[in-house]
CSV table of C-alpha atoms and ligand atoms in Angstrom, one decimal:
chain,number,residue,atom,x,y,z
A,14,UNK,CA,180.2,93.0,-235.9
A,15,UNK,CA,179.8,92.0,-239.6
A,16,UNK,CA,181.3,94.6,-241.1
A,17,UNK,CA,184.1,94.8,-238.6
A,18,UNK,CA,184.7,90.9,-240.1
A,19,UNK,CA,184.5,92.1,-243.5
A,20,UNK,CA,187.4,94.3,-242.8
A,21,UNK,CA,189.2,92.9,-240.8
A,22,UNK,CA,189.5,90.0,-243.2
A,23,UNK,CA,189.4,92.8,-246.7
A,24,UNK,CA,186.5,91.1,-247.9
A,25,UNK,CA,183.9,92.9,-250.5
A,26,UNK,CA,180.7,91.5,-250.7
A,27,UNK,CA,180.4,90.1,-254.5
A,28,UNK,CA,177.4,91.3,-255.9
A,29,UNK,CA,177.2,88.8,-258.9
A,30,UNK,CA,177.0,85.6,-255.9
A,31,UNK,CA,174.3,87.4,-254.2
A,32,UNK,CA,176.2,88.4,-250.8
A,33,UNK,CA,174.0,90.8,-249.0
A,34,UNK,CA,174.6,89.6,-245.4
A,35,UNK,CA,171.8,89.5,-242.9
A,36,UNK,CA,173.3,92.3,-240.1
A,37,UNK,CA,170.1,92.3,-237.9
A,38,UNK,CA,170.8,90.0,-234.8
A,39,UNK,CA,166.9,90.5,-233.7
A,40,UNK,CA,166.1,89.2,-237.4
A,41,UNK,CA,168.4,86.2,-236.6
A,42,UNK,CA,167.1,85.0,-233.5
A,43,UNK,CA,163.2,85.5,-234.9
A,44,UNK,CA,164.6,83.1,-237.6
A,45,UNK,CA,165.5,80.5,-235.4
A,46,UNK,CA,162.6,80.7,-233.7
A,47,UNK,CA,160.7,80.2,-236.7
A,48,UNK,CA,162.6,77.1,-237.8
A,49,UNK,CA,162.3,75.7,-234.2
A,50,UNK,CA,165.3,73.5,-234.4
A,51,UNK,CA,165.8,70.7,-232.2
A,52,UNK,CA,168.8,68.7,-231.0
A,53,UNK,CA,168.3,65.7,-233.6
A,54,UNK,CA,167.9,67.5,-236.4
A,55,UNK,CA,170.5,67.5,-239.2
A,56,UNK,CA,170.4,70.7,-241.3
A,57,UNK,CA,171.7,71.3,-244.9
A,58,UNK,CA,172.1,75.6,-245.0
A,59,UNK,CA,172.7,76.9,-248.3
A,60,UNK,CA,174.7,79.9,-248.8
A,61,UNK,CA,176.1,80.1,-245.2
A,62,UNK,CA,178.1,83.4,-245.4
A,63,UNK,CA,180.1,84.6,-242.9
A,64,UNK,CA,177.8,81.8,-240.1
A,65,UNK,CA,175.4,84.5,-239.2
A,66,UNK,CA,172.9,81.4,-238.9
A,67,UNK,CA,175.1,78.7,-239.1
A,68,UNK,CA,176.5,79.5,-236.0
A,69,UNK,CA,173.0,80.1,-233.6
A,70,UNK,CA,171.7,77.2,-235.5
A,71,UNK,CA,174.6,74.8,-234.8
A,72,UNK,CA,174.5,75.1,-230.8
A,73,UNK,CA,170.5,73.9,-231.1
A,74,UNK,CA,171.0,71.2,-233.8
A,75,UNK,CA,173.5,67.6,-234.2
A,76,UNK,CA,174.6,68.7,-237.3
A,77,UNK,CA,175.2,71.6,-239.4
A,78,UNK,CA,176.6,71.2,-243.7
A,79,UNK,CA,176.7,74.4,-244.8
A,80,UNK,CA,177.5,75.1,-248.4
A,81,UNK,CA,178.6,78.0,-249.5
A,82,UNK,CA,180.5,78.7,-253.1
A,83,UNK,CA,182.6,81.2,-251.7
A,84,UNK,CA,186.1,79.8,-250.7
A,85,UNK,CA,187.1,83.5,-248.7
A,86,UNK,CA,183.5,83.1,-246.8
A,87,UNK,CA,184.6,79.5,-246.0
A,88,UNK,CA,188.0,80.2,-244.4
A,89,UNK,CA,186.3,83.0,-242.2
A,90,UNK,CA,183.7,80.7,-240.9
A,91,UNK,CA,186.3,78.1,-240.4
A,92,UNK,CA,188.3,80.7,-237.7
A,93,UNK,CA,184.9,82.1,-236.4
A,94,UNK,CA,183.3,78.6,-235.5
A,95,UNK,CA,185.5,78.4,-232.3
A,96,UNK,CA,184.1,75.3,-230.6
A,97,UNK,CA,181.7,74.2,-232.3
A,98,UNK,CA,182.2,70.7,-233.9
A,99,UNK,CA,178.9,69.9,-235.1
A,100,UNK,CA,178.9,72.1,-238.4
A,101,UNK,CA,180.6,71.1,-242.0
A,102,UNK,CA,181.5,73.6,-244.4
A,103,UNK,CA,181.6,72.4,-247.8
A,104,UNK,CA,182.7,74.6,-250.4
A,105,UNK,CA,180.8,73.9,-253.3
A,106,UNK,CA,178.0,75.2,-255.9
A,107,UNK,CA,174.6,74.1,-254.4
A,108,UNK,CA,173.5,73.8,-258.1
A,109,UNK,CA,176.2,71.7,-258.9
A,110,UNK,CA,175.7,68.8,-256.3
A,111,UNK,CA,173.5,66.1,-256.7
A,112,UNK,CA,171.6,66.7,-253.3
A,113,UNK,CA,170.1,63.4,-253.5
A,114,UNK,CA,173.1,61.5,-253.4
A,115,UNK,CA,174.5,63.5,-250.8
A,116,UNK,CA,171.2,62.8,-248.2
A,117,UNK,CA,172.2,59.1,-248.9
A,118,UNK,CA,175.6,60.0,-247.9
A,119,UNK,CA,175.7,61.8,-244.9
A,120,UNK,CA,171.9,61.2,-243.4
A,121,UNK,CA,171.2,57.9,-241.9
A,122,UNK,CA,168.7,56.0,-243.4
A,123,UNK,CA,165.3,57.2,-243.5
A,124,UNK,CA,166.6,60.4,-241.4
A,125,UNK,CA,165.2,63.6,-243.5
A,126,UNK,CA,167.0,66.5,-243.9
A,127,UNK,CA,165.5,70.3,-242.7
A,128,UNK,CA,167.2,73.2,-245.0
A,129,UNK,CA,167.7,76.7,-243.7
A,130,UNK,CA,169.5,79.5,-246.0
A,131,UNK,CA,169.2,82.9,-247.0
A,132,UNK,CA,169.3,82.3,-250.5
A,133,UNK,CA,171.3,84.3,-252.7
A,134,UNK,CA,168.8,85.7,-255.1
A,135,UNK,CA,169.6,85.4,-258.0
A,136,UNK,CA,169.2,81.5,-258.3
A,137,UNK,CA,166.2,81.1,-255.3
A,138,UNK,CA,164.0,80.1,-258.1
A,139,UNK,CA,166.6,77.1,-259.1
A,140,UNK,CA,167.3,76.2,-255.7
A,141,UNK,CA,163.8,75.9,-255.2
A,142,UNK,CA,163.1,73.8,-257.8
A,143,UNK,CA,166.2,71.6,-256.7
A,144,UNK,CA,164.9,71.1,-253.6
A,145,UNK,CA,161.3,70.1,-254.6
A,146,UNK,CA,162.8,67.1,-256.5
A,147,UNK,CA,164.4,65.7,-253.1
A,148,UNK,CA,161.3,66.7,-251.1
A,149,UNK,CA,160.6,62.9,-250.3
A,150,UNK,CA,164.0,63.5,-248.1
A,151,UNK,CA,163.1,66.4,-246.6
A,152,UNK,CA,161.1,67.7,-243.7
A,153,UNK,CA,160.9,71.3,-244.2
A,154,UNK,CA,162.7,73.9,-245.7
A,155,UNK,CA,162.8,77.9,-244.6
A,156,UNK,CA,164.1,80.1,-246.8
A,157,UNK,CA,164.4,83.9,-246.8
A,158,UNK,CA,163.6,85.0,-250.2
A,159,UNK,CA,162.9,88.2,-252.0
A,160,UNK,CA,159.4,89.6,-251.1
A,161,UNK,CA,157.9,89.1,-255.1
A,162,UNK,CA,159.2,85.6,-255.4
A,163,UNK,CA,157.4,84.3,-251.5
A,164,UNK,CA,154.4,86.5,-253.0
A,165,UNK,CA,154.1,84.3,-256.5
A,166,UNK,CA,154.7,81.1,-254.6
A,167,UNK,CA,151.8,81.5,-252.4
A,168,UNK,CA,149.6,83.3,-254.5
A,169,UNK,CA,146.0,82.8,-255.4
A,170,UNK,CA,144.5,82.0,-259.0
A,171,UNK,CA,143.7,84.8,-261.1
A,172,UNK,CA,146.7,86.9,-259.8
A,173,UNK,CA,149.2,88.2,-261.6
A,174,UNK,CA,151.6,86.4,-258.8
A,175,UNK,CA,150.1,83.1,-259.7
A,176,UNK,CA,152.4,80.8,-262.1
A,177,UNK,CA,154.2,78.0,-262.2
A,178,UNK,CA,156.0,78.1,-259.4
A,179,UNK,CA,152.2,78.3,-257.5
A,180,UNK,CA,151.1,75.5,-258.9
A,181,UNK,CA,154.1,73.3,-258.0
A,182,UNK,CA,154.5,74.3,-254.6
A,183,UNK,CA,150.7,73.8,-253.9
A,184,UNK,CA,150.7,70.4,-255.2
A,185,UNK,CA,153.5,69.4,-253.3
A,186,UNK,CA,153.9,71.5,-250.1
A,187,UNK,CA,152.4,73.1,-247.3
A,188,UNK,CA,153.8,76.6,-247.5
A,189,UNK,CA,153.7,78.5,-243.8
A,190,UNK,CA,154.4,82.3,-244.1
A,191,UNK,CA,156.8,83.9,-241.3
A,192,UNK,CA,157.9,87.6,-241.3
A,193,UNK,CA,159.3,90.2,-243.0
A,194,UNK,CA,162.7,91.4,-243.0
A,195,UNK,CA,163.3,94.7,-244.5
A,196,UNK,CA,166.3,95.7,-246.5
A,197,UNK,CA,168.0,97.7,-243.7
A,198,UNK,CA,168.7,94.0,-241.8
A,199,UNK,CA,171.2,93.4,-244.5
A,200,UNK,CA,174.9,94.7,-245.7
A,201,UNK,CA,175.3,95.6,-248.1
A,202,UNK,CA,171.1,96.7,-248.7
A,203,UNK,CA,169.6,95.2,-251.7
A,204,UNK,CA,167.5,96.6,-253.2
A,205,UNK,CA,164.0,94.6,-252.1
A,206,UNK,CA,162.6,93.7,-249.2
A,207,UNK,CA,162.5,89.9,-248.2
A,208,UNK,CA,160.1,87.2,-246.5
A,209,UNK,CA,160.8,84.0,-244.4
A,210,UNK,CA,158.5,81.1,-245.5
A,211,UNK,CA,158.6,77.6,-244.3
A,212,UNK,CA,158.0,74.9,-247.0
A,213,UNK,CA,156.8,71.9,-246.1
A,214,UNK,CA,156.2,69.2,-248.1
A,215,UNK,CA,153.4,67.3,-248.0
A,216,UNK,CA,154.1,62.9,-247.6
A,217,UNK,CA,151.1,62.6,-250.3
A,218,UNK,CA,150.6,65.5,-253.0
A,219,UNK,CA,147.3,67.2,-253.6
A,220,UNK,CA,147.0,65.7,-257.0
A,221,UNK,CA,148.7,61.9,-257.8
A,222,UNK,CA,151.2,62.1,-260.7
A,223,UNK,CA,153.1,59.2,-262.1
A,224,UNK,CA,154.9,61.2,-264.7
A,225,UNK,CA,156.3,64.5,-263.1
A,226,UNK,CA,158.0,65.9,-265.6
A,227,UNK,CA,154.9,65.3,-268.2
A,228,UNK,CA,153.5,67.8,-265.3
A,229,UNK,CA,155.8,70.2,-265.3
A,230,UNK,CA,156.3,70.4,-269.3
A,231,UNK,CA,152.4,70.8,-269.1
A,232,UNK,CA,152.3,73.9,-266.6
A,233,UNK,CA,155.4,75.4,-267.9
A,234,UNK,CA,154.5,75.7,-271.1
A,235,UNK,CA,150.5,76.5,-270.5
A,236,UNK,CA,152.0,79.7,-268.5
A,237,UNK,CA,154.8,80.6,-271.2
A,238,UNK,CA,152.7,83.7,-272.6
A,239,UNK,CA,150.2,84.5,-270.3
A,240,UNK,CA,148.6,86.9,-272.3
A,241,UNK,CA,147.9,84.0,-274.7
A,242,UNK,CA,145.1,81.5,-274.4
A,243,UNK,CA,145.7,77.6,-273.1
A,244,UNK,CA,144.7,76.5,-276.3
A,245,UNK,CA,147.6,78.8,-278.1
A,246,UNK,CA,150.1,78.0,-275.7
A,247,UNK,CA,149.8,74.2,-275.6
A,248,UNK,CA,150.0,73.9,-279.4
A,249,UNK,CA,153.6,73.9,-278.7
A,250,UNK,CA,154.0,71.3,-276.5
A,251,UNK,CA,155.9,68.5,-278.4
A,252,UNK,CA,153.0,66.0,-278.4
A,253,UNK,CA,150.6,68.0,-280.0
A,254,UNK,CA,153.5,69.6,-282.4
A,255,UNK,CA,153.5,65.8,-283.3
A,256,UNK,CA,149.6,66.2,-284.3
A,257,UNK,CA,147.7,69.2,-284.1
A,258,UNK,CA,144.3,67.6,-284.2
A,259,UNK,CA,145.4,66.4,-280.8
A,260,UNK,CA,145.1,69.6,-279.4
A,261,UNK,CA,141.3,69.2,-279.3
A,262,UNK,CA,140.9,66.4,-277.9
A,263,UNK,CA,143.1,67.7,-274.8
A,264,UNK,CA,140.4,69.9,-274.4
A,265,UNK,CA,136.8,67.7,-275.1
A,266,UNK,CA,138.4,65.0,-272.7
A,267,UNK,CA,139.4,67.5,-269.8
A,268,UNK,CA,136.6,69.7,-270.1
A,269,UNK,CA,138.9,72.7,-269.8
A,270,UNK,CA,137.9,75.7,-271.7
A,271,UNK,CA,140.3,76.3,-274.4
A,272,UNK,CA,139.7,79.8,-274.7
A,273,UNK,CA,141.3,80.2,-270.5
A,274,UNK,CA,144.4,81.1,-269.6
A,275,UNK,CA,146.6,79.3,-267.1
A,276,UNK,CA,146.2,82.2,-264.6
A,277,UNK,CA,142.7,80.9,-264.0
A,278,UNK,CA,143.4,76.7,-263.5
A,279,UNK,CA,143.2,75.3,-260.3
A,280,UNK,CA,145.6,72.6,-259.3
A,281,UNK,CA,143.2,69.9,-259.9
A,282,UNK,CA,142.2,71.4,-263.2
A,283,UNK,CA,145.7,71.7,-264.7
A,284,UNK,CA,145.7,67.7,-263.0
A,285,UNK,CA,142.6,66.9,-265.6
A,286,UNK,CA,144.5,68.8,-268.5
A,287,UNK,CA,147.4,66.8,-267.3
A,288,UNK,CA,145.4,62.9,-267.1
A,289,UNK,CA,144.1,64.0,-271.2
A,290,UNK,CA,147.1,64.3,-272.1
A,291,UNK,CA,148.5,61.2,-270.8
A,292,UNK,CA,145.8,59.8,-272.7
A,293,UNK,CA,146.5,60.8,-276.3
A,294,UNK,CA,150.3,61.0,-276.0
B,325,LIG,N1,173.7,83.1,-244.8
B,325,LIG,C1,174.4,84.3,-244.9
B,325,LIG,C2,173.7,85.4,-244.2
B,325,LIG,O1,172.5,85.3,-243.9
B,325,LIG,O2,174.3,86.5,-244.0
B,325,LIG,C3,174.7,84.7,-246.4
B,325,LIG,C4,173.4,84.9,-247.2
B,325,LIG,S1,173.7,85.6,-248.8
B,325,LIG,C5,172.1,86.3,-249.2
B,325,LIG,C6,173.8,84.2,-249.9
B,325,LIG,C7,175.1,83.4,-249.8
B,325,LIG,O3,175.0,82.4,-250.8
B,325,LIG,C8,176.4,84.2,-250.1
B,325,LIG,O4,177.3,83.9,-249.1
B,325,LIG,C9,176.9,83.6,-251.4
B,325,LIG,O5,178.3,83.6,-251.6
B,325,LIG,C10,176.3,82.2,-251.4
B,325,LIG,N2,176.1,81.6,-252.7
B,325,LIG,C11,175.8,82.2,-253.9
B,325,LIG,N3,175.7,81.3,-254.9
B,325,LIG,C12,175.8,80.1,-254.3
B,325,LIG,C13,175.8,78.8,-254.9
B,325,LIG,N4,175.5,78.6,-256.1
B,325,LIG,N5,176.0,77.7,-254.0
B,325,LIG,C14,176.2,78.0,-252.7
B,325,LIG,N6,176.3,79.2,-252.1
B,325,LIG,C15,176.1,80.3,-252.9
């Protein structure tokens, strides 16, 4: 079916926008069960194809946006959709809209948002990081991502999986793994397999933060060389750069073992790395 479409409308996947399409009806209908959509919900999906889960997903939800950067895609969904009204193709970079802004827009107030997509890969980790900003509008998120990238955001410390990415999606969300989908269930096959995980974020995080971005400047950069101690890799960060005698009291006020690497921090200890330096700053 979807690579009679293909044809019949001359299109060639493009490579470069990540376009390998999920051809495994079984796959699609375990996906919406694992999204479990209901008839209020109002969905944003994020690289929406040719409708392979627009359209399922549609005839169980109110309301369907589904962006997709890919003007050709967009006029073949628009002649496939056939009666259904309820879904909103918008033809736009999801990295170029401010998503906040358009929740206020088009959700009524206090309504949350689910996503759905099957992201194109090469800008899942951007996406991601998109949506945890406007996670206090949103009440879950499934994705289907490439196997290593659902494997670092739910790994465990002392991993080589676990990064930055870990620590930001544990302090924030409830991750729930769902299955695998292997790279037969998709034309054209990539070249890695890929996982469906539900994100979830949480209404409170694990750890309280009133300066997020501090945060994130402060995991970032303790994971930039991993091979390099905390001590070594924080000396860059622009507060100590400011004064390097700072750098030990970061550590005497944390209690955090300078000689570590990130790989080995728990949430809560990168949080007392995190309260030290919001000290001496
Ligand atoms: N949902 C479809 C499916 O499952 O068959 C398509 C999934 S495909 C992996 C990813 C889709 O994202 C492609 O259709 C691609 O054109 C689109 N895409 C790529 N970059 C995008 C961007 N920056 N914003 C929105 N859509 C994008």
């Amino acid at each position: 079916m979807l690579i009679t479409v293909l044809k019949k409308y001359k299109i060639t996947p493009q490579k470069s926008l990540g376009q390998n399409f999920l051809n495994n009806p079984e796959a699609v209908n375990k996906l919406i069960a694992f999204i479990d959509p209901s008839d209020k919900d109002v969905f944003i999906e994020i690289g929406s194809g040719l409708g392979t889960l627009t359209f399922p997903l549609a005839r169980k939800v109110k309301k369907v946006f589904a962006f997709e950067t890919d003007s050709r895609l967009i006029k073949v969904s628009e002649e496939l959709k056939q009666d259904l009204k309820n879904i909103e193709f918008i033809n736009q970079d999801i990295l170029g809209l401010d998503l906040e802004e358009f929740i206020a827009g088009h959700l009524q107030p206090g309504e949350k948002a689910r996503v759905a997509g099957n992201l194109p890969y090469y800008i899942s980790t951007l996406i991601l990081f998109q949506l945890l900003k406007i996670k206090s509008y949103v009440k879950d998120i499934t994705v289907m991502l490439q196997k290593e990238l659902a494997m670092r955001i739910v790994a465990n410390p002392n991993t080589r999986d676990y990064g930055s990415l870990t620590v930001f999606f544990q302090v924030f969300t409830d991750i729930k793994i769902g299955f695998e989908v292997r790279r037969d269930s998709f034309y054209p096959e990539p070249e890695v397999d890929s996982i469906i995980i539900k994100i979830i974020p949480l209404s409170k995080p694990r750890i309280d933060l009133s300066d997020y971005d501090l945060f994130l400047k402060l995991v970032k950069t303790s994971f930039a060389h991993r091979r390099k101690t905390l001590k070594n890799n924080l000396k860059n960060l622009d507060e100590i750069k400011k004064d390097p005698q700072l750098i030990h009291s970061l550590f005497s006020s944390s209690g955090i073992d300078p000689g570590a690497r990130a790989e080995a921090l728990s949430i809560f200890e990168f949080k007392k790395l995190y309260d030290a330096l919001m000290e001496i700053r």
